[in-house]
Coordinates of C-alpha atoms in Angstrom, one line a residue:
M1 CA -58.4 147.8 -59.8
N2 CA -60.1 148.0 -56.4
Y3 CA -63.5 148.4 -58.1
V4 CA -62.8 145.5 -60.4
M5 CA -61.9 143.3 -57.5
K6 CA -65.1 144.3 -55.7
V7 CA -67.1 143.3 -58.7
F8 CA -65.2 140.0 -59.0
N9 CA -65.7 139.2 -55.3
F10 CA -69.4 140.0 -55.6
F11 CA -69.9 137.3 -58.2
I12 CA -67.8 134.8 -56.3
D13 CA -69.8 135.5 -53.1
A14 CA -73.0 135.1 -55.1
G15 CA -72.1 131.5 -55.9
P16 CA -71.7 129.4 -59.0
T17 CA -75.3 129.7 -60.1
V18 CA -74.8 133.4 -60.6
M19 CA -71.1 133.3 -61.6
L20 CA -71.5 130.6 -64.3
P21 CA -73.9 132.6 -66.5
V22 CA -71.6 135.6 -66.4
I23 CA -68.4 133.6 -67.3
I24 CA -70.1 131.7 -70.1
T25 CA -71.7 134.9 -71.5
I26 CA -68.3 136.6 -71.7
I27 CA -66.7 133.5 -73.4
G28 CA -69.5 133.3 -75.9
M29 CA -69.2 137.0 -76.8
I30 CA -65.4 136.6 -77.3
F31 CA -66.2 133.9 -79.9
G32 CA -68.6 136.1 -81.7
L33 CA -72.0 135.2 -80.3
K34 CA -74.7 137.9 -79.8
I35 CA -75.0 138.9 -76.1
S36 CA -78.6 137.5 -76.0
R37 CA -77.6 134.0 -77.2
A38 CA -74.4 134.0 -75.1
F39 CA -76.4 135.0 -72.0
K40 CA -79.0 132.3 -72.7
S41 CA -76.2 129.7 -72.9
G42 CA -74.8 130.9 -69.6
L43 CA -78.2 130.9 -67.9
T44 CA -78.9 127.4 -69.1
L45 CA -75.6 126.3 -67.6
G46 CA -76.5 127.9 -64.3
I47 CA -79.8 126.1 -64.2
G48 CA -78.1 122.8 -64.9
F49 CA -75.7 123.4 -62.0
A50 CA -78.7 124.2 -59.7
G51 CA -80.4 121.0 -60.8
I52 CA -77.3 118.9 -60.2
K53 CA -77.0 120.4 -56.7
L54 CA -80.5 119.4 -55.9
I55 CA -80.0 115.8 -57.2
L56 CA -76.7 115.5 -55.4
D57 CA -78.3 116.6 -52.1
F58 CA -81.1 114.1 -52.7
M59 CA -78.6 111.3 -53.5
T60 CA -76.3 111.9 -50.5
T61 CA -79.3 112.2 -48.2
N62 CA -80.7 108.9 -49.3
V63 CA -77.5 106.9 -50.0
G64 CA -75.3 108.4 -47.2
P65 CA -77.1 106.8 -44.2
A66 CA -77.7 103.6 -46.1
A67 CA -74.0 103.3 -47.1
K68 CA -72.9 104.1 -43.6
A69 CA -75.2 101.4 -42.2
M70 CA -74.0 98.9 -44.8
V71 CA -70.4 99.6 -43.8
E72 CA -71.2 99.1 -40.1
R73 CA -73.1 95.9 -40.8
T74 CA -70.9 94.2 -43.4
G75 CA -67.5 95.6 -42.5
V76 CA -66.9 96.7 -46.1
K77 CA -65.6 100.3 -45.9
L78 CA -66.9 102.0 -49.0
D79 CA -67.3 105.5 -47.7
A80 CA -66.6 107.5 -50.9
L81 CA -69.8 107.7 -53.0
D82 CA -69.5 107.9 -56.8
V83 CA -71.6 111.0 -57.5
G84 CA -70.9 111.0 -61.3
W85 CA -68.9 113.0 -63.7
G86 CA -71.8 115.5 -64.2
S87 CA -71.6 116.5 -60.5
I88 CA -67.8 116.8 -60.8
A89 CA -68.2 119.0 -63.9
A90 CA -70.5 121.2 -62.0
I91 CA -68.0 121.6 -59.2
T92 CA -65.3 122.4 -61.8
W93 CA -67.3 125.1 -63.5
A94 CA -68.1 126.6 -60.1
S95 CA -64.4 127.2 -59.3
P96 CA -63.3 130.8 -58.9
I97 CA -60.3 130.2 -61.3
I98 CA -62.3 128.3 -64.0
A99 CA -62.2 131.3 -66.5
I100 CA -58.4 131.4 -66.3
L101 CA -58.1 127.7 -66.8
I102 CA -60.5 127.5 -69.7
F103 CA -58.7 130.4 -71.5
A104 CA -55.3 128.8 -70.7
I105 CA -56.4 125.4 -72.2
L106 CA -57.8 127.2 -75.3
L107 CA -54.6 129.2 -75.7
V108 CA -52.4 126.1 -75.4
N109 CA -54.4 124.4 -78.2
I110 CA -54.0 127.4 -80.5
V111 CA -50.2 127.7 -79.8
L112 CA -49.7 124.0 -80.4
L113 CA -51.6 124.3 -83.7
I114 CA -49.5 127.3 -84.8
L115 CA -46.3 125.5 -83.9
K116 CA -47.6 122.4 -85.7
R117 CA -47.1 120.3 -82.5
T118 CA -50.7 119.0 -82.7
H119 CA -53.3 118.4 -85.4
T120 CA -56.2 118.4 -82.9
L121 CA -58.5 121.4 -82.8
D122 CA -60.5 120.8 -79.6
V123 CA -63.8 122.6 -80.2
D124 CA -65.5 120.4 -77.5
I125 CA -65.3 123.2 -74.9
W126 CA -67.7 121.3 -72.6
N127 CA -65.1 118.6 -72.0
Y128 CA -62.4 121.1 -71.0
H129 CA -63.7 120.4 -67.5
H130 CA -61.8 117.1 -67.5
M131 CA -58.5 119.0 -67.9
A132 CA -59.6 122.0 -65.7
I133 CA -60.5 119.9 -62.7
V134 CA -56.9 118.9 -62.2
G135 CA -55.9 122.6 -62.1
V136 CA -58.8 123.3 -59.7
M137 CA -57.7 120.5 -57.3
V138 CA -54.1 121.6 -57.5
Y139 CA -55.0 125.2 -56.7
F140 CA -57.3 124.1 -53.8
V141 CA -54.4 122.1 -52.2
T142 CA -51.5 124.5 -52.9
K143 CA -53.3 127.8 -53.0
N144 CA -51.0 128.6 -55.9
V145 CA -52.7 129.9 -59.0
F146 CA -49.6 129.3 -61.2
L147 CA -49.4 125.6 -60.1
G148 CA -53.1 125.2 -60.8
V149 CA -52.8 126.8 -64.3
G150 CA -49.6 124.8 -64.9
A151 CA -51.4 121.5 -64.1
A152 CA -54.3 122.3 -66.4
V153 CA -52.0 123.3 -69.2
L154 CA -49.9 120.1 -68.9
M155 CA -53.2 118.1 -68.9
A156 CA -54.2 119.9 -72.1
I157 CA -50.9 119.1 -73.8
I158 CA -51.0 115.5 -72.8
T159 CA -54.7 115.3 -74.0
F160 CA -54.0 116.8 -77.4
K161 CA -51.0 114.6 -78.1
I162 CA -52.9 111.4 -77.1
S163 CA -55.7 112.6 -79.4
D164 CA -53.3 112.8 -82.3
W165 CA -51.8 109.4 -81.6
S166 CA -55.1 107.7 -81.2
Q167 CA -56.8 109.4 -84.2
P168 CA -56.0 106.5 -86.6
M169 CA -58.0 104.2 -84.4
V170 CA -61.0 106.5 -84.5
E171 CA -60.8 106.6 -88.3
D172 CA -60.1 102.9 -88.9
F173 CA -62.3 101.2 -86.3
F174 CA -65.2 103.6 -85.9
G175 CA -65.1 104.9 -89.5
I176 CA -65.0 108.6 -88.6
P177 CA -62.4 110.3 -90.7
G178 CA -60.9 113.7 -89.8
V179 CA -62.0 113.5 -86.2
S180 CA -60.1 113.0 -83.0
L181 CA -61.5 112.5 -79.5
P182 CA -59.8 114.8 -76.9
T183 CA -62.2 113.6 -74.2
V184 CA -59.9 112.8 -71.2
S185 CA -62.5 110.3 -69.8
A186 CA -62.0 108.2 -72.9
L187 CA -58.4 108.8 -73.7
S188 CA -57.2 108.1 -70.1
S189 CA -57.8 104.4 -70.6
L190 CA -55.2 104.3 -73.3
V191 CA -52.4 105.1 -70.9
I192 CA -53.0 101.7 -69.3
A193 CA -54.4 99.9 -72.4
W194 CA -51.5 100.5 -74.7
P195 CA -48.8 98.6 -72.7
L196 CA -51.3 96.0 -71.4
N197 CA -52.5 95.3 -74.9
W198 CA -48.9 94.8 -76.0
L199 CA -48.4 92.3 -73.2
L200 CA -51.6 90.4 -73.9
D201 CA -50.6 90.1 -77.6
R202 CA -47.7 88.0 -76.4
I203 CA -50.1 85.4 -74.9
P204 CA -51.8 83.2 -77.5
L205 CA -54.9 82.7 -75.3
F206 CA -55.8 86.4 -75.5
R207 CA -54.4 87.1 -79.0
N208 CA -56.3 84.3 -80.6
S209 CA -59.5 84.5 -78.5
K210 CA -62.8 83.8 -80.5
F211 CA -65.1 85.0 -77.7
T212 CA -67.4 87.2 -79.8
I213 CA -69.8 90.1 -79.1
K214 CA -72.8 88.0 -80.2
D215 CA -71.8 85.4 -77.6
A216 CA -72.1 88.0 -74.8
Q217 CA -75.1 90.0 -76.1
K218 CA -77.6 87.2 -75.5
Y219 CA -77.0 87.4 -71.8
L220 CA -77.5 91.2 -71.6
G221 CA -80.3 93.6 -72.5
F222 CA -82.8 94.4 -69.7
F223 CA -80.1 94.9 -67.1
G224 CA -78.2 97.3 -69.2
D225 CA -80.8 100.1 -68.7
S226 CA -79.4 102.8 -66.3
M227 CA -82.8 103.0 -64.6
I228 CA -82.9 99.3 -63.8
M229 CA -79.2 99.4 -62.8
G230 CA -79.9 102.2 -60.3
G231 CA -82.9 100.4 -58.9
I232 CA -80.9 97.2 -58.4
I233 CA -78.0 98.9 -56.8
G234 CA -80.4 100.8 -54.4
L235 CA -82.1 97.6 -53.4
A236 CA -78.8 95.9 -52.8
I237 CA -77.5 98.7 -50.6
G238 CA -80.7 98.8 -48.7
A239 CA -80.7 95.1 -48.1
L240 CA -77.0 95.1 -47.0
A241 CA -77.8 98.0 -44.7
G242 CA -80.4 95.9 -42.9
Y243 CA -83.4 98.1 -43.9
D244 CA -86.9 96.8 -43.8
I245 CA -88.7 96.0 -47.0
K246 CA -90.4 99.4 -47.3
A247 CA -87.1 101.3 -46.9
I248 CA -85.4 99.0 -49.3
L249 CA -88.0 99.7 -52.0
Q250 CA -87.8 103.4 -51.3
L251 CA -84.0 103.4 -51.7
G252 CA -84.3 101.4 -54.9
V253 CA -86.7 103.9 -56.5
S254 CA -84.6 106.8 -55.2
M255 CA -81.5 105.5 -56.8
A256 CA -83.3 104.7 -60.1
A257 CA -84.5 108.3 -60.1
V258 CA -81.0 109.6 -59.6
L259 CA -79.6 107.7 -62.6
V260 CA -82.4 109.0 -64.7
L261 CA -82.2 112.7 -63.5
I262 CA -78.5 113.2 -63.5
P263 CA -78.1 112.8 -67.3
K264 CA -81.1 115.1 -67.8
M265 CA -79.5 117.9 -65.7
T266 CA -76.1 117.2 -67.3
S267 CA -77.7 117.6 -70.7
L268 CA -78.5 121.2 -69.7
F269 CA -74.8 121.8 -69.4
M270 CA -74.2 120.4 -72.9
E271 CA -77.2 122.4 -74.3
G272 CA -75.8 125.6 -72.7
L273 CA -72.3 125.0 -74.1
M274 CA -73.3 123.8 -77.6
P275 CA -73.6 127.4 -79.0
I276 CA -70.2 128.3 -77.5
S277 CA -68.7 125.1 -79.1
D278 CA -70.2 125.9 -82.5
A279 CA -68.9 129.5 -82.4
A280 CA -65.5 128.2 -81.4
Q281 CA -65.5 125.8 -84.3
K282 CA -66.4 128.6 -86.8
W283 CA -63.7 130.9 -85.3
S284 CA -61.0 128.2 -85.6
Q285 CA -61.9 127.3 -89.2
E286 CA -61.4 130.9 -90.1
K287 CA -58.1 131.2 -88.3
F288 CA -56.5 127.9 -89.5
K289 CA -57.4 127.6 -93.2
G290 CA -55.4 125.2 -95.3
R291 CA -54.0 123.1 -92.4
K292 CA -54.3 119.4 -91.7
L293 CA -56.7 119.4 -88.8
F294 CA -58.5 116.8 -86.8
I295 CA -61.7 118.3 -85.3
G296 CA -61.8 117.3 -81.6
L297 CA -65.2 116.1 -80.7
D298 CA -66.9 114.5 -77.6
A299 CA -66.2 110.7 -77.4
A300 CA -70.0 110.4 -77.2
V301 CA -69.9 110.0 -81.0
V302 CA -68.4 106.5 -80.6
V303 CA -69.9 105.1 -77.4
G304 CA -73.0 103.8 -79.3
N305 CA -70.8 101.2 -81.1
P306 CA -72.2 97.7 -80.3
D307 CA -68.8 96.4 -79.3
V308 CA -68.4 99.3 -76.9
I309 CA -71.9 98.9 -75.4
T310 CA -71.5 95.1 -74.9
T311 CA -68.1 95.4 -73.4
A312 CA -69.4 98.1 -71.0
L313 CA -72.4 96.0 -69.9
I314 CA -70.0 93.2 -69.0
I315 CA -67.6 95.5 -67.2
I316 CA -70.3 97.2 -65.1
P317 CA -71.2 94.3 -62.7
L318 CA -67.6 93.3 -62.6
T319 CA -66.8 96.9 -61.5
I320 CA -69.1 96.6 -58.5
A321 CA -67.6 93.2 -57.6
T322 CA -64.1 94.6 -57.9
A323 CA -65.0 97.5 -55.6
L324 CA -66.1 95.1 -52.9
V325 CA -62.8 93.0 -52.9
L326 CA -60.1 95.5 -54.0
P327 CA -57.7 96.2 -51.2
G328 CA -57.5 99.9 -50.3
N329 CA -60.7 100.8 -52.2
R330 CA -63.1 103.3 -50.6
V331 CA -65.2 104.1 -53.6
L332 CA -68.8 102.9 -53.9
P333 CA -69.5 102.8 -57.7
F334 CA -72.8 104.3 -58.6
A335 CA -73.6 107.2 -60.9
D336 CA -70.6 106.8 -63.2
L337 CA -71.5 103.2 -63.9
A338 CA -73.7 104.7 -66.7
V339 CA -70.6 106.1 -68.4
V340 CA -68.4 103.0 -68.4
P341 CA -68.8 103.0 -72.2
F342 CA -66.6 106.1 -72.3
R343 CA -63.9 104.3 -70.3
V344 CA -63.8 101.3 -72.7
A345 CA -64.5 102.9 -76.1
M346 CA -60.9 103.4 -77.0
V347 CA -59.9 100.1 -75.5
V348 CA -62.3 98.4 -77.9
A349 CA -60.8 100.3 -80.8
L350 CA -57.3 99.4 -79.7
T351 CA -58.0 95.7 -79.5
R352 CA -60.2 95.8 -82.6
G353 CA -63.1 94.3 -80.7
N354 CA -61.2 91.4 -79.0
L355 CA -63.7 90.9 -76.2
L356 CA -61.5 88.8 -73.9
K357 CA -58.8 91.5 -74.0
N358 CA -61.4 94.2 -73.6
I359 CA -62.6 92.6 -70.3
I360 CA -59.1 92.1 -68.9
I361 CA -57.9 95.6 -69.8
G362 CA -61.3 97.1 -68.6
L363 CA -60.9 95.5 -65.2
V364 CA -57.4 96.8 -64.7
I365 CA -58.6 100.3 -65.7
T366 CA -61.5 99.9 -63.2
A367 CA -59.1 99.1 -60.4
S368 CA -57.0 102.2 -61.2
L369 CA -60.2 104.4 -61.2
L370 CA -61.1 103.0 -57.8
W371 CA -57.6 103.4 -56.2
C372 CA -57.0 106.9 -57.6
G373 CA -60.6 107.9 -56.7
S374 CA -60.1 106.7 -53.2
A375 CA -56.9 108.6 -52.7
T376 CA -58.3 111.9 -53.9
S377 CA -61.8 111.7 -52.6
P378 CA -61.1 113.9 -49.5
V379 CA -59.8 116.7 -51.7
L380 CA -62.8 116.4 -54.0
T381 CA -65.2 116.4 -51.1
A382 CA -63.6 119.5 -49.6
I383 CA -63.9 121.4 -53.0
A384 CA -67.6 120.4 -53.3
K385 CA -68.3 121.9 -49.9
S386 CA -66.3 125.0 -50.8
V387 CA -68.6 125.8 -53.8
G388 CA -71.7 125.4 -51.7
I389 CA -72.8 121.8 -52.3
N390 CA -74.5 120.5 -49.2
L391 CA -73.4 116.9 -48.6
G392 CA -75.6 116.4 -45.6
S393 CA -74.7 115.3 -42.1
S394 CA -73.3 111.9 -43.0
S395 CA -69.6 111.3 -43.0
M396 CA -69.6 110.1 -46.7
L397 CA -67.0 111.4 -49.0
I398 CA -67.6 111.9 -52.7
S399 CA -65.7 110.6 -55.7
S400 CA -66.2 109.8 -59.4
F401 CA -64.7 107.9 -62.3
A402 CA -63.8 111.3 -63.6
A403 CA -61.6 114.1 -62.1
T404 CA -58.3 112.7 -60.7
S405 CA -59.6 109.1 -60.6
M406 CA -58.2 108.9 -64.2
I407 CA -54.6 107.7 -64.3
Q408 CA -52.9 110.6 -66.1
S409 CA -55.0 113.2 -64.2
Y410 CA -54.0 111.5 -60.9
L411 CA -50.3 111.5 -61.9
V412 CA -50.4 115.2 -62.8
F413 CA -52.2 116.0 -59.6
I414 CA -49.6 114.1 -57.5
A415 CA -46.7 115.7 -59.4
F416 CA -48.0 119.2 -58.7
T417 CA -49.0 118.8 -55.1
Y418 CA -46.9 116.1 -53.4
N419 CA -43.4 117.4 -54.2
P420 CA -43.5 119.8 -57.3
L421 CA -39.8 120.3 -57.4
I422 CA -39.3 116.6 -58.0
G423 CA -42.6 115.4 -59.4
I424 CA -43.0 118.0 -62.2
P425 CA -39.6 117.4 -63.8
V426 CA -40.0 113.6 -63.5
L427 CA -43.4 113.8 -65.2
L428 CA -42.1 116.0 -67.9
V429 CA -39.2 113.7 -68.7
V430 CA -41.5 110.7 -68.9
F431 CA -44.0 112.4 -71.1
G432 CA -41.2 113.9 -73.3
A433 CA -39.8 110.3 -73.8
V434 CA -43.2 109.0 -74.8
W435 CA -43.7 112.0 -77.1
Y436 CA -40.3 111.4 -78.7
F437 CA -41.2 107.7 -79.2
F438 CA -44.6 108.3 -80.9
D439 CA -43.6 111.4 -82.9
V440 CA -40.1 110.4 -84.0
V441 CA -39.3 106.7 -83.6
R442 CA -42.7 105.4 -84.8
D443 CA -42.6 107.7 -87.8
V444 CA -39.1 106.5 -88.7
N445 CA -40.2 102.8 -88.4
K446 CA -43.2 103.5 -90.5
E447 CA -41.1 105.1 -93.3
R448 CA -38.7 102.1 -93.2
T449 CA -41.6 99.7 -93.5
E450 CA -43.1 101.5 -96.4
A451 CA -39.7 101.6 -98.1

């Protein structure tokens, strides 16, 4: 045991760029990949993490001083920089307990399938990081592995159930049968959107709105490009910071570069995990023959929908404006503006493309992301530093529209860290009641309607 611990500590001390290839290689071999292919996947992941570290260092070095100067000059305190979900994913996969969390999430999915408590088979292992980050943050705060694993497991159960409940929307609106979307970054919006959509349906102005996608599309286009978006944001921050024209232009180009490079580095993560995901899918199909299953895929399969893209392009500038005026907000939206389509995709399906309702619900979701992101940014920043990410000498915190900025992730994090003896039972009771409503009451009403 002492020898095993020495080996384990060696890889932890070597850092995530060494530990990641080892962990992914082991996971790949468990699912039946050859060692050469599994190792290549792990090494690709390690390279992606190294690239994200470089970009994150570059971004904080450039934006950090400018944001600080902007705060001092304008009095707007936005000291938590949105570094993007890709950076948060890299931090998650670099955690020393990530292997335990990933296996726990996978095991929960298998157990729920065996017990017929879910129909979603989540083969999108890459997006496990959305569930795992909650466990990572709980463990970092409490230093308790059991609480960390418990938080990740509860996140998994919630995610799989919401995937089941929302699957008809994926099939009816997006036209993708037999598929659910257990991507927390997309599903999280439904926690707010379901009750808010019910409320808006009681107001004729929103229920009968004729504001169409075509009406909005003619005002967008050029400004929807992430490169242009990054450049404009960089120029604006530089101008508000009081920089001279040369420094403003340099910051604009730097921020445009970041929004182009982060997706490229993130794609290495997805490239590295794709063979693992494929192997997991084959394994699961062999183990669960003859069952009604929804294959859980990345929500990326629906974000190209024109209604989704148009809604997102309207929400993006409104998100920046909201950040400036929202009381209590500390988050400076930046990198995750490019993935706003993920945050609104299921909202669009829920409202069946009602653009006015999409905008209202989208803004409420944005506010929740900013508030929850502000509240948990100190913990996220401390974790980033603990895995070796250099955030420079500035006093900037980091945040994202992922991690515990998402409402159900935030609620689980608070329940497991603030007062677990009270928070966890309360959360379980609330979730149990919702589970009962969707799985029992709704099915009974459906049968009565059909009869």
